[in-house]
Amino acid sequence: MNKLRRMMIFKGVVESGSLTKAAEKLSLSKSVISQHLKKLEEEIGTPLLYRNTRSQSLTNVGKDFYAYCLEISHLSELAWEKARSKQLVLAGQLTVTTSYALMQTIVAPALCKLIKTHPKIRLNLINEDRPLNLVERGIDLAVRVGKSADVEQSQQYIGSFRDVLYKAKDSEFNDTTAPYIANSWEGKVTNYEFIHTTQNIVKPLSFKAHHKTNSVSDTIGLIESGLGIGLVPEIIAFNNHNLERVDPEFELEKVEVFCIHKGSTDVPATIRIAQSAIKSYMDAHQFVLKNAAMH
């Protein structure tokens, strides 16, 4: 039992990015988490994580061990879902809204996979970068960046991602002189703080919109065409060989993603299982991303 608990704590630390954030998400003290990690590494006989004051990264053994932790977590969730679904016939329309980026990469693929198990569910997917009123639009589930301030809404943390500043491969653009391709949610001038990946250095940057799009695919298209630089979620662009990072030593903080439901209690089975499917897909996608970054 202790082994399984330590594996899930280790998984939480990897996905949170630090002991402090993991302590918040797991509702444990930082010292307790540190003790579990120390005991885990002692029992295995080798370090699993490299840690410093600014960042952490998986060792080769840690990378493989995390993959098994992820698989065990998925099997656990699947066991619960299967047991619950045996008692239920899930049917009816499920209306889900999220941003263009998350719909394309995470939400739509996860729900398509869910429908194969529950074919009587009918999907109604709404791409929208701005938050919509769940009650007015009849939305069952919203997948959004950041927590909802509405206490009457139920929300579940499902993961995180980082927006990355990209340019066309082999272009000579830099982060201070290149035309900026703004997303629809950015203003005429947008200010950011980029943090050095290994040193305690903050680099403030201000971007003035030169071109503007209302979809991530269009932003990527303009960047690939050599029209400028722009922010694109790394979960979408990490394997796009036509793009490369602008000043890869600096990056933005990750943003957290939540599934939000209009009721604060008694989440319907269809929505609960949809949330679980989206979270599982997000976990798997983030593991692929982390694995790619190590090679």
mmCIF file with all atom_site columns, N, CA and C in Angstrom, residues 52-92:
data_model
loop_
_atom_site.group_PDB
_atom_site.id
_atom_site.type_symbol
_atom_site.label_atom_id
_atom_site.label_alt_id
_atom_site.label_comp_id
_atom_site.label_asym_id
_atom_site.label_entity_id
_atom_site.label_seq_id
_atom_site.pdbx_PDB_ins_code
_atom_site.Cartn_x
_atom_site.Cartn_y
_atom_site.Cartn_z
_atom_site.occupancy
_atom_site.B_iso_or_equiv
_atom_site.pdbx_formal_charge
_atom_site.auth_seq_id
_atom_site.auth_comp_id
_atom_site.auth_asym_id
_atom_site.auth_atom_id
_atom_site.pdbx_PDB_model_num
ATOM 1   N N  . ASN A 1 52 ? 16.502  21.552 -8.475  1.00 0.00 ? 52 ASN A N  1
ATOM 2   C CA . ASN A 1 52 ? 17.215  22.719 -7.971  1.00 0.00 ? 52 ASN A CA 1
ATOM 3   C C  . ASN A 1 52 ? 16.174  23.751 -7.550  1.00 0.00 ? 52 ASN A C  1
ATOM 4   N N  . THR A 1 53 ? 16.600  24.946 -7.243  1.00 0.00 ? 53 THR A N  1
ATOM 5   C CA . THR A 1 53 ? 15.662  25.957 -6.726  1.00 0.00 ? 53 THR A CA 1
ATOM 6   C C  . THR A 1 53 ? 14.672  26.432 -7.771  1.00 0.00 ? 53 THR A C  1
ATOM 7   N N  . ARG A 1 54 ? 14.973  26.268 -9.062  1.00 0.00 ? 54 ARG A N  1
ATOM 8   C CA . ARG A 1 54 ? 14.104  26.795 -10.110 1.00 0.00 ? 54 ARG A CA 1
ATOM 9   C C  . ARG A 1 54 ? 13.333  25.729 -10.881 1.00 0.00 ? 54 ARG A C  1
ATOM 10  N N  . SER A 1 55 ? 13.867  24.516 -10.953 1.00 0.00 ? 55 SER A N  1
ATOM 11  C CA . SER A 1 55 ? 13.232  23.529 -11.818 1.00 0.00 ? 55 SER A CA 1
ATOM 12  C C  . SER A 1 55 ? 13.532  22.107 -11.346 1.00 0.00 ? 55 SER A C  1
ATOM 13  N N  . GLN A 1 56 ? 12.873  21.163 -11.979 1.00 0.00 ? 56 GLN A N  1
ATOM 14  C CA . GLN A 1 56 ? 13.135  19.761 -11.722 1.00 0.00 ? 56 GLN A CA 1
ATOM 15  C C  . GLN A 1 56 ? 13.025  19.009 -13.044 1.00 0.00 ? 56 GLN A C  1
ATOM 16  N N  . SER A 1 57 ? 13.707  17.896 -13.143 1.00 0.00 ? 57 SER A N  1
ATOM 17  C CA . SER A 1 57 ? 13.637  17.080 -14.349 1.00 0.00 ? 57 SER A CA 1
ATOM 18  C C  . SER A 1 57 ? 13.808  15.625 -13.961 1.00 0.00 ? 57 SER A C  1
ATOM 19  N N  . LEU A 1 58 ? 13.266  14.746 -14.795 1.00 0.00 ? 58 LEU A N  1
ATOM 20  C CA . LEU A 1 58 ? 13.328  13.315 -14.527 1.00 0.00 ? 58 LEU A CA 1
ATOM 21  C C  . LEU A 1 58 ? 14.666  12.728 -14.946 1.00 0.00 ? 58 LEU A C  1
ATOM 22  N N  . THR A 1 59 ? 15.194  11.820 -14.147 1.00 0.00 ? 59 THR A N  1
ATOM 23  C CA . THR A 1 59 ? 16.332  11.014 -14.579 1.00 0.00 ? 59 THR A CA 1
ATOM 24  C C  . THR A 1 59 ? 15.813  9.975  -15.575 1.00 0.00 ? 59 THR A C  1
ATOM 25  N N  . ASN A 1 60 ? 16.709  9.248  -16.208 1.00 0.00 ? 60 ASN A N  1
ATOM 26  C CA . ASN A 1 60 ? 16.272  8.212  -17.151 1.00 0.00 ? 60 ASN A CA 1
ATOM 27  C C  . ASN A 1 60 ? 15.438  7.149  -16.441 1.00 0.00 ? 60 ASN A C  1
ATOM 28  N N  . VAL A 1 61 ? 15.861  6.764  -15.235 1.00 0.00 ? 61 VAL A N  1
ATOM 29  C CA . VAL A 1 61 ? 15.078  5.796  -14.458 1.00 0.00 ? 61 VAL A CA 1
ATOM 30  C C  . VAL A 1 61 ? 13.745  6.419  -14.049 1.00 0.00 ? 61 VAL A C  1
ATOM 31  N N  . GLY A 1 62 ? 13.794  7.699  -13.649 1.00 0.00 ? 62 GLY A N  1
ATOM 32  C CA . GLY A 1 62 ? 12.574  8.400  -13.250 1.00 0.00 ? 62 GLY A CA 1
ATOM 33  C C  . GLY A 1 62 ? 11.570  8.488  -14.380 1.00 0.00 ? 62 GLY A C  1
ATOM 34  N N  . LYS A 1 63 ? 12.062  8.698  -15.593 1.00 0.00 ? 63 LYS A N  1
ATOM 35  C CA . LYS A 1 63 ? 11.175  8.786  -16.761 1.00 0.00 ? 63 LYS A CA 1
ATOM 36  C C  . LYS A 1 63 ? 10.408  7.477  -16.948 1.00 0.00 ? 63 LYS A C  1
ATOM 37  N N  . ASP A 1 64 ? 11.122  6.350  -16.874 1.00 0.00 ? 64 ASP A N  1
ATOM 38  C CA . ASP A 1 64 ? 10.465  5.049  -17.033 1.00 0.00 ? 64 ASP A CA 1
ATOM 39  C C  . ASP A 1 64 ? 9.518   4.764  -15.871 1.00 0.00 ? 64 ASP A C  1
ATOM 40  N N  . PHE A 1 65 ? 9.950   5.124  -14.659 1.00 0.00 ? 65 PHE A N  1
ATOM 41  C CA . PHE A 1 65 ? 9.128   4.880  -13.478 1.00 0.00 ? 65 PHE A CA 1
ATOM 42  C C  . PHE A 1 65 ? 7.839   5.707  -13.537 1.00 0.00 ? 65 PHE A C  1
ATOM 43  N N  . TYR A 1 66 ? 7.945   6.958  -14.006 1.00 0.00 ? 66 TYR A N  1
ATOM 44  C CA . TYR A 1 66 ? 6.756   7.810  -14.136 1.00 0.00 ? 66 TYR A CA 1
ATOM 45  C C  . TYR A 1 66 ? 5.762   7.201  -15.117 1.00 0.00 ? 66 TYR A C  1
ATOM 46  N N  . ALA A 1 67 ? 6.267   6.604  -16.183 1.00 0.00 ? 67 ALA A N  1
ATOM 47  C CA . ALA A 1 67 ? 5.379   5.970  -17.167 1.00 0.00 ? 67 ALA A CA 1
ATOM 48  C C  . ALA A 1 67 ? 4.549   4.861  -16.518 1.00 0.00 ? 67 ALA A C  1
ATOM 49  N N  . TYR A 1 68 ? 5.179   4.086  -15.634 1.00 0.00 ? 68 TYR A N  1
ATOM 50  C CA . TYR A 1 68 ? 4.445   3.030  -14.930 1.00 0.00 ? 68 TYR A CA 1
ATOM 51  C C  . TYR A 1 68 ? 3.449   3.629  -13.933 1.00 0.00 ? 68 TYR A C  1
ATOM 52  N N  . CYS A 1 69 ? 3.852   4.714  -13.259 1.00 0.00 ? 69 CYS A N  1
ATOM 53  C CA . CYS A 1 69 ? 2.925   5.388  -12.341 1.00 0.00 ? 69 CYS A CA 1
ATOM 54  C C  . CYS A 1 69 ? 1.696   5.880  -13.087 1.00 0.00 ? 69 CYS A C  1
ATOM 55  N N  . LEU A 1 70 ? 1.928   6.442  -14.283 1.00 0.00 ? 70 LEU A N  1
ATOM 56  C CA . LEU A 1 70 ? 0.836   6.943  -15.098 1.00 0.00 ? 70 LEU A CA 1
ATOM 57  C C  . LEU A 1 70 ? -0.092  5.813  -15.526 1.00 0.00 ? 70 LEU A C  1
ATOM 58  N N  . GLU A 1 71 ? 0.497   4.695  -15.890 1.00 0.00 ? 71 GLU A N  1
ATOM 59  C CA . GLU A 1 71 ? -0.302  3.539  -16.317 1.00 0.00 ? 71 GLU A CA 1
ATOM 60  C C  . GLU A 1 71 ? -1.156  3.005  -15.167 1.00 0.00 ? 71 GLU A C  1
ATOM 61  N N  . ILE A 1 72 ? -0.570  2.935  -13.976 1.00 0.00 ? 72 ILE A N  1
ATOM 62  C CA . ILE A 1 72 ? -1.315  2.462  -12.804 1.00 0.00 ? 72 ILE A CA 1
ATOM 63  C C  . ILE A 1 72 ? -2.463  3.408  -12.485 1.00 0.00 ? 72 ILE A C  1
ATOM 64  N N  . SER A 1 73 ? -2.201  4.710  -12.569 1.00 0.00 ? 73 SER A N  1
ATOM 65  C CA . SER A 1 73 ? -3.247  5.704  -12.322 1.00 0.00 ? 73 SER A CA 1
ATOM 66  C C  . SER A 1 73 ? -4.389  5.553  -13.311 1.00 0.00 ? 73 SER A C  1
ATOM 67  N N  . HIS A 1 74 ? -4.045  5.366  -14.584 1.00 0.00 ? 74 HIS A N  1
ATOM 68  C CA . HIS A 1 74 ? -5.076  5.192  -15.616 1.00 0.00 ? 74 HIS A CA 1
ATOM 69  C C  . HIS A 1 74 ? -5.888  3.924  -15.376 1.00 0.00 ? 74 HIS A C  1
ATOM 70  N N  . LEU A 1 75 ? -5.199  2.834  -14.990 1.00 0.00 ? 75 LEU A N  1
ATOM 71  C CA . LEU A 1 75 ? -5.901  1.578  -14.725 1.00 0.00 ? 75 LEU A CA 1
ATOM 72  C C  . LEU A 1 75 ? -6.850  1.733  -13.547 1.00 0.00 ? 75 LEU A C  1
ATOM 73  N N  . SER A 1 76 ? -6.421  2.479  -12.536 1.00 0.00 ? 76 SER A N  1
ATOM 74  C CA . SER A 1 76 ? -7.280  2.720  -11.373 1.00 0.00 ? 76 SER A CA 1
ATOM 75  C C  . SER A 1 76 ? -8.539  3.477  -11.780 1.00 0.00 ? 76 SER A C  1
ATOM 76  N N  . GLU A 1 77 ? -8.340  4.553  -12.571 1.00 0.00 ? 77 GLU A N  1
ATOM 77  C CA . GLU A 1 77 ? -9.493  5.338  -13.028 1.00 0.00 ? 77 GLU A CA 1
ATOM 78  C C  . GLU A 1 77 ? -10.404 4.496  -13.910 1.00 0.00 ? 77 GLU A C  1
ATOM 79  N N  . LEU A 1 78 ? -9.791  3.670  -14.762 1.00 0.00 ? 78 LEU A N  1
ATOM 80  C CA . LEU A 1 78 ? -10.581 2.818  -15.658 1.00 0.00 ? 78 LEU A CA 1
ATOM 81  C C  . LEU A 1 78 ? -11.400 1.814  -14.868 1.00 0.00 ? 78 LEU A C  1
ATOM 82  N N  . ALA A 1 79 ? -10.809 1.264  -13.799 1.00 0.00 ? 79 ALA A N  1
ATOM 83  C CA . ALA A 1 79 ? -11.529 0.300  -12.966 1.00 0.00 ? 79 ALA A CA 1
ATOM 84  C C  . ALA A 1 79 ? -12.771 0.932  -12.358 1.00 0.00 ? 79 ALA A C  1
ATOM 85  N N  . TRP A 1 80 ? -12.633 2.170  -11.846 1.00 0.00 ? 80 TRP A N  1
ATOM 86  C CA . TRP A 1 80 ? -13.773 2.879  -11.271 1.00 0.00 ? 80 TRP A CA 1
ATOM 87  C C  . TRP A 1 80 ? -14.813 3.180  -12.347 1.00 0.00 ? 80 TRP A C  1
ATOM 88  N N  . GLU A 1 81 ? -14.348 3.656  -13.494 1.00 0.00 ? 81 GLU A N  1
ATOM 89  C CA . GLU A 1 81 ? -15.288 4.002  -14.571 1.00 0.00 ? 81 GLU A CA 1
ATOM 90  C C  . GLU A 1 81 ? -16.051 2.773  -15.050 1.00 0.00 ? 81 GLU A C  1
ATOM 91  N N  . LYS A 1 82 ? -15.339 1.669  -15.231 1.00 0.00 ? 82 LYS A N  1
ATOM 92  C CA . LYS A 1 82 ? -15.980 0.451  -15.715 1.00 0.00 ? 82 LYS A CA 1
ATOM 93  C C  . LYS A 1 82 ? -17.017 -0.056 -14.707 1.00 0.00 ? 82 LYS A C  1
ATOM 94  N N  . ALA A 1 83 ? -16.649 -0.016 -13.429 1.00 0.00 ? 83 ALA A N  1
ATOM 95  C CA . ALA A 1 83 ? -17.578 -0.488 -12.399 1.00 0.00 ? 83 ALA A CA 1
ATOM 96  C C  . ALA A 1 83 ? -18.838 0.370  -12.363 1.00 0.00 ? 83 ALA A C  1
ATOM 97  N N  . ARG A 1 84 ? -18.661 1.688  -12.479 1.00 0.00 ? 84 ARG A N  1
ATOM 98  C CA . ARG A 1 84 ? -19.811 2.598  -12.468 1.00 0.00 ? 84 ARG A CA 1
ATOM 99  C C  . ARG A 1 84 ? -20.661 2.441  -13.726 1.00 0.00 ? 84 ARG A C  1
ATOM 100 N N  . SER A 1 85 ? -19.974 2.317  -14.872 1.00 0.00 ? 85 SER A N  1
ATOM 101 C CA . SER A 1 85 ? -20.709 2.264  -16.136 1.00 0.00 ? 85 SER A CA 1
ATOM 102 C C  . SER A 1 85 ? -21.528 0.984  -16.280 1.00 0.00 ? 85 SER A C  1
ATOM 103 N N  . LYS A 1 86 ? -21.131 -0.077 -15.562 1.00 0.00 ? 86 LYS A N  1
ATOM 104 C CA . LYS A 1 86 ? -21.910 -1.319 -15.613 1.00 0.00 ? 86 LYS A CA 1
ATOM 105 C C  . LYS A 1 86 ? -23.316 -1.100 -15.064 1.00 0.00 ? 86 LYS A C  1
ATOM 106 N N  . GLN A 1 87 ? -23.443 -0.113 -14.169 1.00 0.00 ? 87 GLN A N  1
ATOM 107 C CA . GLN A 1 87 ? -24.738 0.159  -13.572 1.00 0.00 ? 87 GLN A CA 1
ATOM 108 C C  . GLN A 1 87 ? -25.517 1.224  -14.342 1.00 0.00 ? 87 GLN A C  1
ATOM 109 N N  . LEU A 1 88 ? -24.903 1.792  -15.371 1.00 0.00 ? 88 LEU A N  1
ATOM 110 C CA . LEU A 1 88 ? -25.511 2.927  -16.060 1.00 0.00 ? 88 LEU A CA 1
ATOM 111 C C  . LEU A 1 88 ? -25.543 2.723  -17.561 1.00 0.00 ? 88 LEU A C  1
ATOM 112 N N  . VAL A 1 89 ? -26.556 3.254  -18.189 1.00 0.00 ? 89 VAL A N  1
ATOM 113 C CA . VAL A 1 89 ? -26.579 3.384  -19.641 1.00 0.00 ? 89 VAL A CA 1
ATOM 114 C C  . VAL A 1 89 ? -26.475 4.883  -19.920 1.00 0.00 ? 89 VAL A C  1
ATOM 115 N N  . LEU A 1 90 ? -25.293 5.315  -20.294 1.00 0.00 ? 90 LEU A N  1
ATOM 116 C CA . LEU A 1 90 ? -25.058 6.740  -20.512 1.00 0.00 ? 90 LEU A CA 1
ATOM 117 C C  . LEU A 1 90 ? -25.569 7.130  -21.883 1.00 0.00 ? 90 LEU A C  1
ATOM 118 N N  . ALA A 1 91 ? -26.454 8.124  -21.912 1.00 0.00 ? 91 ALA A N  1
ATOM 119 C CA . ALA A 1 91 ? -27.057 8.533  -23.169 1.00 0.00 ? 91 ALA A CA 1
ATOM 120 C C  . ALA A 1 91 ? -27.409 10.014 -23.099 1.00 0.00 ? 91 ALA A C  1
ATOM 121 N N  . GLY A 1 92 ? -27.781 10.561 -24.258 1.00 0.00 ? 92 GLY A N  1
ATOM 122 C CA . GLY A 1 92 ? -28.184 11.955 -24.309 1.00 0.00 ? 92 GLY A CA 1
ATOM 123 C C  . GLY A 1 92 ? -27.076 12.853 -24.823 1.00 0.00 ? 92 GLY A C  1
#
